[in-house]
Amino acid sequence: KNGGEPAVCYLYFDLANVKSRKILSCSNLEEGFLPAGLFPRIIGNTVKWAQQTKGREFSDWILTNTHAHLYFGDDEFTMDLHENINCIKLTIASEVPARVFHKMLTIVRDSIKDYLGDRLVVTGLIKYDESHYVDMASMGLLSEDNGNDKTDKPEPKLKIDGQFMTLDQLREHCWQWFNKISKQTKK
């Protein structure tokens, strides 16, 4: 649906008192905290909502202890547990992947609140290369204007391995998140 290639991000879990970072390395991810039992709770809450979207039949879904293949209406996505880096990999096949991401982020935050209150936080990350993950929110990738606001705000820059990366460079690298993003609608 999305130019043939799905959009991929990682939902990273850590304690609320840990300082937010724009760039995380693999070793940073290993220091996070993803409590045992949270993934099945997230799957349960996601299934509950997905059933309300009147997407595909339940028989089309795949659910295991570490993987879920689901549908939100016509949008197809998977969740894979990556305990070693305290993440859930979210792969979205949709013309507007941000729509599914935002709903998943809400479901995950509600699941956390029910489970641990405000002591645990989740961050959406894009894998930039084999060693670096970029915080999607810090670059304005999934804000209400999805990084399309061209006002006089300074363009955020990130430094990866000593080189600065602009929002346009990140967009080129992660184009799946920007496909038809300006036509985003809430489902």
Short mmCIF file of N, CA and C in Angstrom, two decimals:
data_model
loop_
_atom_site.label_atom_id
_atom_site.label_comp_id
_atom_site.label_asym_id
_atom_site.label_seq_id
_atom_site.Cartn_x
_atom_site.Cartn_y
_atom_site.Cartn_z
N LYS A 1 0.80 -1.20 0.00
CA LYS A 1 0.00 0.00 0.00
C LYS A 1 0.84 1.26 0.00
N ASN A 2 2.03 1.19 0.57
CA ASN A 2 2.85 2.37 0.77
C ASN A 2 4.05 2.34 -0.16
N GLY A 3 3.82 2.42 -1.46
CA GLY A 3 4.91 2.37 -2.40
C GLY A 3 5.59 1.01 -2.43
N GLY A 4 4.94 -0.02 -1.93
CA GLY A 4 5.50 -1.36 -1.94
C GLY A 4 6.37 -1.69 -0.75
N GLU A 5 6.77 -0.71 0.04
CA GLU A 5 7.65 -0.96 1.17
C GLU A 5 6.99 -0.44 2.45
N PRO A 6 6.86 -1.28 3.47
CA PRO A 6 6.19 -0.83 4.70
C PRO A 6 7.05 0.16 5.48
N ALA A 7 6.39 0.94 6.31
CA ALA A 7 7.08 1.84 7.24
C ALA A 7 7.40 1.04 8.50
N VAL A 8 8.61 1.21 9.02
CA VAL A 8 9.04 0.46 10.19
C VAL A 8 9.51 1.43 11.27
N CYS A 9 9.09 1.19 12.49
CA CYS A 9 9.62 1.93 13.63
C CYS A 9 9.72 0.99 14.81
N TYR A 10 10.33 1.47 15.86
CA TYR A 10 10.51 0.69 17.08
C TYR A 10 9.92 1.48 18.24
N LEU A 11 9.10 0.82 19.04
CA LEU A 11 8.57 1.42 20.25
C LEU A 11 9.52 1.01 21.38
N TYR A 12 10.26 1.98 21.91
CA TYR A 12 11.30 1.74 22.90
C TYR A 12 10.77 2.09 24.29
N PHE A 13 11.05 1.21 25.25
CA PHE A 13 10.54 1.37 26.61
C PHE A 13 11.68 1.63 27.59
N ASP A 14 11.46 2.58 28.50
CA ASP A 14 12.46 2.89 29.51
C ASP A 14 11.76 3.52 30.70
N LEU A 15 12.48 3.63 31.79
CA LEU A 15 11.94 4.24 32.99
C LEU A 15 11.74 5.73 32.77
N ALA A 16 10.75 6.30 33.41
CA ALA A 16 10.38 7.70 33.19
C ALA A 16 11.47 8.68 33.63
N ASN A 17 12.34 8.29 34.54
CA ASN A 17 13.35 9.22 35.03
C ASN A 17 14.60 9.27 34.16
N VAL A 18 14.64 8.53 33.07
CA VAL A 18 15.79 8.52 32.17
C VAL A 18 15.67 9.69 31.21
N LYS A 19 16.79 10.41 30.99
CA LYS A 19 16.80 11.57 30.12
C LYS A 19 16.51 11.18 28.67
N SER A 20 15.66 11.95 28.02
CA SER A 20 15.31 11.73 26.62
C SER A 20 16.51 12.07 25.73
N ARG A 21 16.71 11.27 24.67
CA ARG A 21 17.80 11.49 23.72
C ARG A 21 17.26 11.45 22.31
N LYS A 22 17.84 12.26 21.42
CA LYS A 22 17.41 12.28 20.03
C LYS A 22 17.95 11.09 19.25
N ILE A 23 19.15 10.66 19.60
CA ILE A 23 19.81 9.53 18.94
C ILE A 23 20.11 8.49 20.00
N LEU A 24 19.78 7.25 19.72
CA LEU A 24 20.12 6.17 20.63
C LEU A 24 20.94 5.13 19.88
N SER A 25 21.93 4.60 20.53
CA SER A 25 22.72 3.52 19.94
C SER A 25 22.15 2.20 20.42
N CYS A 26 22.62 1.11 19.85
CA CYS A 26 22.16 -0.21 20.28
C CYS A 26 22.44 -0.43 21.76
N SER A 27 23.60 0.04 22.25
CA SER A 27 23.91 -0.15 23.68
C SER A 27 22.96 0.67 24.55
N ASN A 28 22.52 1.87 24.08
CA ASN A 28 21.51 2.63 24.82
C ASN A 28 20.22 1.84 24.93
N LEU A 29 19.82 1.17 23.86
CA LEU A 29 18.57 0.42 23.86
C LEU A 29 18.61 -0.75 24.84
N GLU A 30 19.76 -1.36 24.96
CA GLU A 30 19.92 -2.48 25.89
C GLU A 30 19.73 -2.05 27.33
N GLU A 31 19.90 -0.76 27.62
CA GLU A 31 19.75 -0.24 28.98
C GLU A 31 18.29 0.08 29.32
N GLY A 32 17.40 -0.04 28.37
CA GLY A 32 15.99 0.28 28.60
C GLY A 32 15.32 -0.72 29.52
N PHE A 33 14.00 -0.60 29.63
CA PHE A 33 13.24 -1.47 30.52
C PHE A 33 11.89 -1.80 29.90
N LEU A 34 11.74 -3.04 29.46
CA LEU A 34 10.48 -3.55 28.93
C LEU A 34 10.02 -4.68 29.83
N PRO A 35 9.08 -4.41 30.74
CA PRO A 35 8.66 -5.42 31.72
C PRO A 35 8.05 -6.65 31.07
N ALA A 36 8.36 -7.81 31.64
CA ALA A 36 7.73 -9.06 31.21
C ALA A 36 6.22 -8.92 31.40
N GLY A 37 5.47 -9.39 30.44
CA GLY A 37 4.02 -9.34 30.55
C GLY A 37 3.38 -8.13 29.90
N LEU A 38 4.16 -7.11 29.57
CA LEU A 38 3.57 -5.91 28.95
C LEU A 38 3.17 -6.17 27.49
N PHE A 39 3.98 -6.92 26.75
CA PHE A 39 3.67 -7.18 25.34
C PHE A 39 2.32 -7.89 25.17
N PRO A 40 2.03 -8.96 25.93
CA PRO A 40 0.70 -9.59 25.79
C PRO A 40 -0.45 -8.63 26.14
N ARG A 41 -0.22 -7.76 27.09
CA ARG A 41 -1.24 -6.76 27.46
C ARG A 41 -1.48 -5.80 26.29
N ILE A 42 -0.39 -5.38 25.63
CA ILE A 42 -0.51 -4.48 24.48
C ILE A 42 -1.23 -5.20 23.34
N ILE A 43 -0.89 -6.46 23.10
CA ILE A 43 -1.58 -7.23 22.06
C ILE A 43 -3.07 -7.31 22.37
N GLY A 44 -3.42 -7.61 23.60
CA GLY A 44 -4.83 -7.71 23.98
C GLY A 44 -5.58 -6.42 23.73
N ASN A 45 -4.99 -5.29 24.13
CA ASN A 45 -5.65 -3.99 23.92
C ASN A 45 -5.71 -3.62 22.44
N THR A 46 -4.70 -4.03 21.68
CA THR A 46 -4.68 -3.75 20.24
C THR A 46 -5.75 -4.59 19.53
N VAL A 47 -5.86 -5.85 19.89
CA VAL A 47 -6.88 -6.73 19.29
C VAL A 47 -8.27 -6.18 19.59
N LYS A 48 -8.48 -5.75 20.81
CA LYS A 48 -9.79 -5.19 21.19
C LYS A 48 -10.16 -4.01 20.29
N TRP A 49 -9.21 -3.11 20.05
CA TRP A 49 -9.50 -1.97 19.20
C TRP A 49 -9.61 -2.39 17.74
N ALA A 50 -8.73 -3.27 17.28
CA ALA A 50 -8.74 -3.69 15.87
C ALA A 50 -10.07 -4.35 15.50
N GLN A 51 -10.66 -5.08 16.43
CA GLN A 51 -11.95 -5.72 16.16
C GLN A 51 -13.04 -4.69 15.90
N GLN A 52 -12.90 -3.52 16.49
CA GLN A 52 -13.89 -2.46 16.32
C GLN A 52 -13.76 -1.75 14.97
N THR A 53 -12.65 -1.93 14.27
CA THR A 53 -12.44 -1.23 13.00
C THR A 53 -13.06 -1.96 11.82
N LYS A 54 -13.59 -3.15 12.08
CA LYS A 54 -14.24 -3.94 11.03
C LYS A 54 -13.30 -4.20 9.85
N GLY A 55 -12.08 -4.56 10.17
CA GLY A 55 -11.10 -4.90 9.14
C GLY A 55 -11.29 -6.34 8.71
N ARG A 56 -10.22 -7.05 8.53
CA ARG A 56 -10.27 -8.45 8.11
C ARG A 56 -10.83 -9.33 9.22
N GLU A 57 -11.20 -10.52 8.82
CA GLU A 57 -11.71 -11.50 9.77
C GLU A 57 -10.61 -11.89 10.76
N PHE A 58 -11.02 -12.26 11.95
CA PHE A 58 -10.08 -12.68 12.98
C PHE A 58 -9.21 -13.83 12.50
N SER A 59 -9.73 -14.68 11.64
CA SER A 59 -8.96 -15.83 11.14
C SER A 59 -7.75 -15.40 10.30
N ASP A 60 -7.73 -14.15 9.80
CA ASP A 60 -6.58 -13.63 9.04
C ASP A 60 -5.46 -13.15 9.95
N TRP A 61 -5.74 -13.00 11.23
CA TRP A 61 -4.75 -12.47 12.16
C TRP A 61 -3.82 -13.59 12.63
N ILE A 62 -2.60 -13.21 13.01
CA ILE A 62 -1.64 -14.15 13.58
C ILE A 62 -1.20 -13.59 14.94
N LEU A 63 -1.36 -14.38 15.98
CA LEU A 63 -0.99 -13.95 17.33
C LEU A 63 -0.13 -15.02 18.00
N THR A 64 1.07 -14.63 18.46
CA THR A 64 1.92 -15.53 19.24
C THR A 64 2.44 -14.75 20.44
N ASN A 65 3.31 -15.37 21.23
CA ASN A 65 3.88 -14.70 22.40
C ASN A 65 4.81 -13.55 22.04
N THR A 66 5.37 -13.57 20.83
CA THR A 66 6.35 -12.54 20.44
C THR A 66 5.99 -11.83 19.13
N HIS A 67 4.84 -12.14 18.55
CA HIS A 67 4.49 -11.58 17.25
C HIS A 67 2.97 -11.43 17.12
N ALA A 68 2.56 -10.36 16.47
CA ALA A 68 1.14 -10.17 16.15
C ALA A 68 1.05 -9.57 14.75
N HIS A 69 0.18 -10.13 13.92
CA HIS A 69 -0.09 -9.63 12.57
C HIS A 69 -1.57 -9.28 12.55
N LEU A 70 -1.86 -7.97 12.50
CA LEU A 70 -3.22 -7.49 12.67
C LEU A 70 -3.61 -6.49 11.59
N TYR A 71 -4.86 -6.06 11.67
CA TYR A 71 -5.40 -5.07 10.74
C TYR A 71 -6.20 -4.04 11.52
N PHE A 72 -6.00 -2.76 11.16
CA PHE A 72 -6.87 -1.68 11.62
C PHE A 72 -7.64 -1.26 10.37
N GLY A 73 -8.86 -1.70 10.23
CA GLY A 73 -9.58 -1.44 9.00
C GLY A 73 -8.82 -2.04 7.84
N ASP A 74 -8.44 -1.22 6.87
CA ASP A 74 -7.67 -1.69 5.72
C ASP A 74 -6.16 -1.65 5.94
N ASP A 75 -5.72 -1.08 7.05
CA ASP A 75 -4.29 -0.95 7.33
C ASP A 75 -3.76 -2.23 7.98
N GLU A 76 -2.70 -2.78 7.40
CA GLU A 76 -2.10 -4.02 7.89
C GLU A 76 -0.82 -3.67 8.65
N PHE A 77 -0.58 -4.34 9.78
CA PHE A 77 0.64 -4.07 10.52
C PHE A 77 1.04 -5.29 11.36
N THR A 78 2.32 -5.32 11.74
CA THR A 78 2.80 -6.36 12.63
C THR A 78 3.51 -5.73 13.81
N MET A 79 3.52 -6.46 14.90
CA MET A 79 4.28 -6.10 16.09
C MET A 79 5.16 -7.29 16.43
N ASP A 80 6.45 -7.04 16.63
CA ASP A 80 7.39 -8.09 17.01
C ASP A 80 8.14 -7.67 18.26
N LEU A 81 8.17 -8.53 19.24
CA LEU A 81 8.86 -8.26 20.50
C LEU A 81 10.36 -8.45 20.32
N HIS A 82 11.13 -7.45 20.70
CA HIS A 82 12.60 -7.50 20.67
C HIS A 82 13.09 -7.21 22.09
N GLU A 83 13.00 -8.21 22.95
CA GLU A 83 13.36 -8.02 24.36
C GLU A 83 14.80 -7.58 24.56
N ASN A 84 15.72 -8.05 23.71
CA ASN A 84 17.14 -7.73 23.88
C ASN A 84 17.42 -6.24 23.76
N ILE A 85 16.57 -5.49 23.04
CA ILE A 85 16.75 -4.04 22.93
C ILE A 85 15.55 -3.28 23.50
N ASN A 86 14.72 -3.95 24.30
CA ASN A 86 13.60 -3.32 25.00
C ASN A 86 12.65 -2.59 24.05
N CYS A 87 12.36 -3.23 22.92
CA CYS A 87 11.54 -2.60 21.88
C CYS A 87 10.48 -3.55 21.36
N ILE A 88 9.47 -2.94 20.78
CA ILE A 88 8.50 -3.64 19.95
C ILE A 88 8.66 -3.04 18.56
N LYS A 89 8.98 -3.90 17.60
CA LYS A 89 9.11 -3.45 16.21
C LYS A 89 7.72 -3.38 15.60
N LEU A 90 7.39 -2.24 15.03
CA LEU A 90 6.09 -2.00 14.43
C LEU A 90 6.30 -1.81 12.93
N THR A 91 5.73 -2.70 12.12
CA THR A 91 5.84 -2.65 10.67
C THR A 91 4.45 -2.38 10.11
N ILE A 92 4.30 -1.28 9.38
CA ILE A 92 2.98 -0.82 8.96
C ILE A 92 2.90 -0.75 7.43
N ALA A 93 1.94 -1.47 6.86
CA ALA A 93 1.66 -1.40 5.43
C ALA A 93 0.39 -0.57 5.27
N SER A 94 0.57 0.71 4.99
CA SER A 94 -0.55 1.64 4.91
C SER A 94 -0.14 2.83 4.07
N GLU A 95 -1.10 3.47 3.42
CA GLU A 95 -0.81 4.70 2.69
C GLU A 95 -0.47 5.82 3.65
N VAL A 96 -0.97 5.75 4.87
CA VAL A 96 -0.72 6.76 5.89
C VAL A 96 -0.26 6.05 7.17
N PRO A 97 1.01 5.64 7.23
CA PRO A 97 1.47 4.88 8.39
C PRO A 97 1.39 5.65 9.70
N ALA A 98 1.47 6.98 9.65
CA ALA A 98 1.41 7.76 10.88
C ALA A 98 0.06 7.57 11.59
N ARG A 99 -0.99 7.34 10.84
CA ARG A 99 -2.31 7.12 11.43
C ARG A 99 -2.29 5.88 12.34
N VAL A 100 -1.71 4.80 11.86
CA VAL A 100 -1.61 3.57 12.65
C VAL A 100 -0.64 3.79 13.81
N PHE A 101 0.48 4.45 13.54
CA PHE A 101 1.46 4.71 14.60
C PHE A 101 0.83 5.48 15.76
N HIS A 102 0.10 6.55 15.46
CA HIS A 102 -0.51 7.35 16.52
C HIS A 102 -1.50 6.52 17.35
N LYS A 103 -2.29 5.71 16.69
CA LYS A 103 -3.24 4.87 17.42
C LYS A 103 -2.50 3.85 18.28
N MET A 104 -1.46 3.24 17.72
CA MET A 104 -0.68 2.27 18.50
C MET A 104 -0.01 2.93 19.70
N LEU A 105 0.49 4.14 19.51
CA LEU A 105 1.13 4.85 20.62
C LEU A 105 0.12 5.11 21.73
N THR A 106 -1.09 5.46 21.38
CA THR A 106 -2.14 5.66 22.37
C THR A 106 -2.45 4.35 23.10
N ILE A 107 -2.59 3.26 22.36
CA ILE A 107 -2.88 1.96 22.97
C ILE A 107 -1.74 1.54 23.90
N VAL A 108 -0.49 1.72 23.46
CA VAL A 108 0.66 1.35 24.27
C VAL A 108 0.70 2.20 25.55
N ARG A 109 0.51 3.50 25.41
CA ARG A 109 0.53 4.38 26.60
C ARG A 109 -0.58 4.02 27.58
N ASP A 110 -1.77 3.70 27.07
CA ASP A 110 -2.86 3.26 27.95
C ASP A 110 -2.51 1.94 28.63
N SER A 111 -1.88 1.04 27.90
CA SER A 111 -1.47 -0.25 28.48
C SER A 111 -0.43 -0.05 29.58
N ILE A 112 0.49 0.87 29.34
CA ILE A 112 1.52 1.17 30.35
C ILE A 112 0.87 1.77 31.59
N LYS A 113 -0.04 2.71 31.38
CA LYS A 113 -0.70 3.38 32.50
C LYS A 113 -1.41 2.36 33.38
N ASP A 114 -2.11 1.42 32.75
CA ASP A 114 -2.81 0.38 33.51
C ASP A 114 -1.83 -0.54 34.23
N TYR A 115 -0.65 -0.70 33.67
CA TYR A 115 0.33 -1.68 34.15
C TYR A 115 1.28 -1.09 35.20
N LEU A 116 1.85 0.10 34.90
CA LEU A 116 2.87 0.69 35.77
C LEU A 116 2.66 2.17 36.05
N GLY A 117 1.52 2.72 35.72
CA GLY A 117 1.30 4.14 35.96
C GLY A 117 2.21 4.99 35.09
N ASP A 118 2.80 6.00 35.70
CA ASP A 118 3.66 6.92 34.93
C ASP A 118 5.15 6.63 35.12
N ARG A 119 5.48 5.44 35.57
CA ARG A 119 6.89 5.10 35.82
C ARG A 119 7.61 4.56 34.58
N LEU A 120 6.89 4.35 33.50
CA LEU A 120 7.48 3.80 32.28
C LEU A 120 7.05 4.68 31.11
N VAL A 121 7.99 4.94 30.19
CA VAL A 121 7.68 5.76 29.02
C VAL A 121 7.99 4.97 27.75
N VAL A 122 7.33 5.36 26.67
CA VAL A 122 7.57 4.74 25.36
C VAL A 122 7.95 5.84 24.38
N THR A 123 8.92 5.53 23.52
CA THR A 123 9.41 6.47 22.52
C THR A 123 9.39 5.78 21.16
N GLY A 124 8.92 6.48 20.14
CA GLY A 124 8.95 5.95 18.78
C GLY A 124 10.30 6.24 18.15
N LEU A 125 10.95 5.20 17.64
CA LEU A 125 12.27 5.34 17.04
C LEU A 125 12.27 4.82 15.61
N ILE A 126 13.07 5.44 14.76
CA ILE A 126 13.32 4.94 13.42
C ILE A 126 14.75 4.45 13.39
N LYS A 127 14.96 3.26 12.85
CA LYS A 127 16.32 2.74 12.73
C LYS A 127 17.00 3.45 11.57
N TYR A 128 18.03 4.23 11.88
CA TYR A 128 18.73 4.99 10.85
C TYR A 128 19.76 4.12 10.13
N ASP A 129 20.52 3.35 10.90
CA ASP A 129 21.49 2.43 10.33
C ASP A 129 21.67 1.29 11.34
N GLU A 130 22.66 0.46 11.16
CA GLU A 130 22.82 -0.70 12.05
C GLU A 130 23.16 -0.32 13.48
N SER A 131 23.59 0.92 13.71
CA SER A 131 24.04 1.32 15.04
C SER A 131 23.22 2.42 15.68
N HIS A 132 22.34 3.10 14.92
CA HIS A 132 21.66 4.29 15.45
C HIS A 132 20.16 4.25 15.22
N TYR A 133 19.45 4.74 16.22
CA TYR A 133 17.99 4.89 16.17
C TYR A 133 17.67 6.36 16.45
N VAL A 134 16.73 6.94 15.70
CA VAL A 134 16.38 8.34 15.83
C VAL A 134 15.00 8.46 16.48
N ASP A 135 14.89 9.33 17.50
CA ASP A 135 13.62 9.61 18.16
C ASP A 135 12.72 10.38 17.18
N MET A 136 11.61 9.79 16.80
CA MET A 136 10.72 10.38 15.80
C MET A 136 10.17 11.73 16.25
N ALA A 137 9.80 11.85 17.52
CA ALA A 137 9.20 13.09 18.02
C ALA A 137 10.21 14.23 18.04
N SER A 138 11.47 13.94 18.37
CA SER A 138 12.46 15.02 18.47
C SER A 138 12.73 15.67 17.13
N MET A 139 12.48 14.97 16.05
CA MET A 139 12.65 15.53 14.71
C MET A 139 11.34 16.05 14.14
N GLY A 140 10.27 16.01 14.90
CA GLY A 140 8.99 16.50 14.42
C GLY A 140 8.38 15.64 13.33
N LEU A 141 8.82 14.37 13.24
CA LEU A 141 8.35 13.51 12.16
C LEU A 141 6.87 13.17 12.26
N LEU A 142 6.38 13.06 13.48
CA LEU A 142 5.00 12.62 13.61
C LEU A 142 4.18 13.59 14.46
N SER A 143 4.52 14.87 14.37
CA SER A 143 3.71 15.88 15.04
C SER A 143 2.46 16.10 14.20
N GLU A 144 1.59 16.98 14.65
CA GLU A 144 0.34 17.21 13.92
C GLU A 144 0.60 17.65 12.49
N ASP A 145 1.67 18.46 12.26
CA ASP A 145 1.94 18.88 10.89
C ASP A 145 2.89 17.92 10.19
N ASN A 146 3.33 16.86 10.89
CA ASN A 146 4.18 15.82 10.33
C ASN A 146 5.44 16.37 9.67
N GLY A 147 6.00 17.44 10.26
CA GLY A 147 7.22 18.00 9.72
C GLY A 147 7.01 18.83 8.47
N ASN A 148 5.75 19.10 8.08
CA ASN A 148 5.47 19.83 6.84
C ASN A 148 5.30 21.34 7.07
N ASP A 149 5.31 21.79 8.33
CA ASP A 149 5.15 23.20 8.64
C ASP A 149 6.41 23.96 8.22
N LYS A 150 6.29 24.88 7.29
CA LYS A 150 7.45 25.60 6.77
C LYS A 150 7.54 27.01 7.35
N THR A 151 7.17 27.22 8.62
CA THR A 151 7.30 28.53 9.24
C THR A 151 8.76 28.80 9.53
N ASP A 152 9.03 29.86 10.24
CA ASP A 152 10.41 30.27 10.48
C ASP A 152 11.07 29.51 11.63
N LYS A 153 10.52 28.37 12.02
CA LYS A 153 11.15 27.57 13.07
C LYS A 153 12.48 27.04 12.54
N PRO A 154 13.51 27.04 13.41
CA PRO A 154 14.79 26.47 12.94
C PRO A 154 14.62 24.97 12.68
N GLU A 155 15.27 24.51 11.62
CA GLU A 155 15.17 23.09 11.27
C GLU A 155 16.00 22.27 12.24
N PRO A 156 15.40 21.24 12.84
CA PRO A 156 16.18 20.42 13.77
C PRO A 156 17.28 19.67 13.03
N LYS A 157 18.41 19.49 13.72
CA LYS A 157 19.52 18.74 13.16
C LYS A 157 19.99 17.72 14.18
N LEU A 158 20.44 16.60 13.69
CA LEU A 158 20.99 15.56 14.55
C LEU A 158 22.41 15.29 14.12
N LYS A 159 23.23 14.88 15.07
CA LYS A 159 24.61 14.56 14.76
C LYS A 159 24.79 13.05 14.92
N ILE A 160 25.13 12.38 13.82
CA ILE A 160 25.34 10.93 13.83
C ILE A 160 26.75 10.67 13.33
N ASP A 161 27.53 10.02 14.16
CA ASP A 161 28.93 9.73 13.84
C ASP A 161 29.68 10.97 13.36
N GLY A 162 29.46 12.09 14.05
CA GLY A 162 30.19 13.32 13.75
C GLY A 162 29.65 14.12 12.59
N GLN A 163 28.60 13.66 11.92
CA GLN A 163 28.04 14.39 10.79
C GLN A 163 26.60 14.81 11.11
N PHE A 164 26.27 16.05 10.73
CA PHE A 164 24.93 16.55 10.97
C PHE A 164 23.97 16.03 9.91
N MET A 165 22.75 15.75 10.34
CA MET A 165 21.71 15.27 9.45
C MET A 165 20.52 16.21 9.59
N THR A 166 19.99 16.72 8.49
CA THR A 166 18.84 17.61 8.53
C THR A 166 17.54 16.81 8.43
N LEU A 167 16.44 17.48 8.65
CA LEU A 167 15.14 16.83 8.52
C LEU A 167 14.93 16.32 7.10
N ASP A 168 15.35 17.08 6.10
CA ASP A 168 15.20 16.61 4.71
C ASP A 168 16.00 15.34 4.46
N GLN A 169 17.19 15.25 5.04
CA GLN A 169 18.00 14.04 4.88
C GLN A 169 17.33 12.85 5.57
N LEU A 170 16.76 13.10 6.74
CA LEU A 170 16.05 12.04 7.44
C LEU A 170 14.82 11.61 6.66
N ARG A 171 14.10 12.58 6.08
CA ARG A 171 12.93 12.25 5.26
C ARG A 171 13.31 11.37 4.08
N GLU A 172 14.44 11.67 3.46
CA GLU A 172 14.89 10.87 2.33
C GLU A 172 15.19 9.44 2.77
N HIS A 173 15.77 9.32 3.95
CA HIS A 173 16.12 8.00 4.48
C HIS A 173 14.86 7.22 4.91
N CYS A 174 13.87 7.93 5.43
CA CYS A 174 12.66 7.30 6.00
C CYS A 174 11.43 7.73 5.22
N TRP A 175 11.48 7.70 3.91
CA TRP A 175 10.43 8.23 3.06
C TRP A 175 9.07 7.57 3.30
N GLN A 176 9.06 6.33 3.78
CA GLN A 176 7.78 5.63 3.95
C GLN A 176 6.85 6.39 4.90
N TRP A 177 7.42 7.11 5.86
CA TRP A 177 6.60 7.84 6.83
C TRP A 177 5.97 9.08 6.25
N PHE A 178 6.45 9.54 5.09
CA PHE A 178 5.96 10.79 4.53
C PHE A 178 5.10 10.59 3.30
N ASN A 179 4.88 9.36 2.86
CA ASN A 179 4.05 9.08 1.70
C ASN A 179 2.61 9.47 2.01
N LYS A 180 2.10 10.42 1.26
CA LYS A 180 0.71 10.90 1.41
C LYS A 180 0.42 11.41 2.81
N ILE A 181 1.43 11.85 3.53
CA ILE A 181 1.26 12.27 4.92
C ILE A 181 0.43 13.56 5.02
N SER A 182 0.52 14.43 4.02
CA SER A 182 -0.22 15.67 4.09
C SER A 182 -1.71 15.46 3.96
N LYS A 183 -2.13 14.29 3.46
CA LYS A 183 -3.54 13.97 3.33
C LYS A 183 -4.04 13.11 4.48
N GLN A 184 -3.26 13.08 5.57
CA GLN A 184 -3.60 12.22 6.71
C GLN A 184 -4.99 12.57 7.25
N THR A 185 -5.73 11.53 7.53
CA THR A 185 -7.03 11.70 8.17
C THR A 185 -7.09 10.78 9.38
N LYS A 186 -7.85 11.15 10.33
CA LYS A 186 -8.02 10.32 11.53
C LYS A 186 -9.07 9.26 11.24
N LYS A 187 -8.77 8.03 11.65
CA LYS A 187 -9.76 6.95 11.51
C LYS A 187 -10.43 6.73 12.81
#
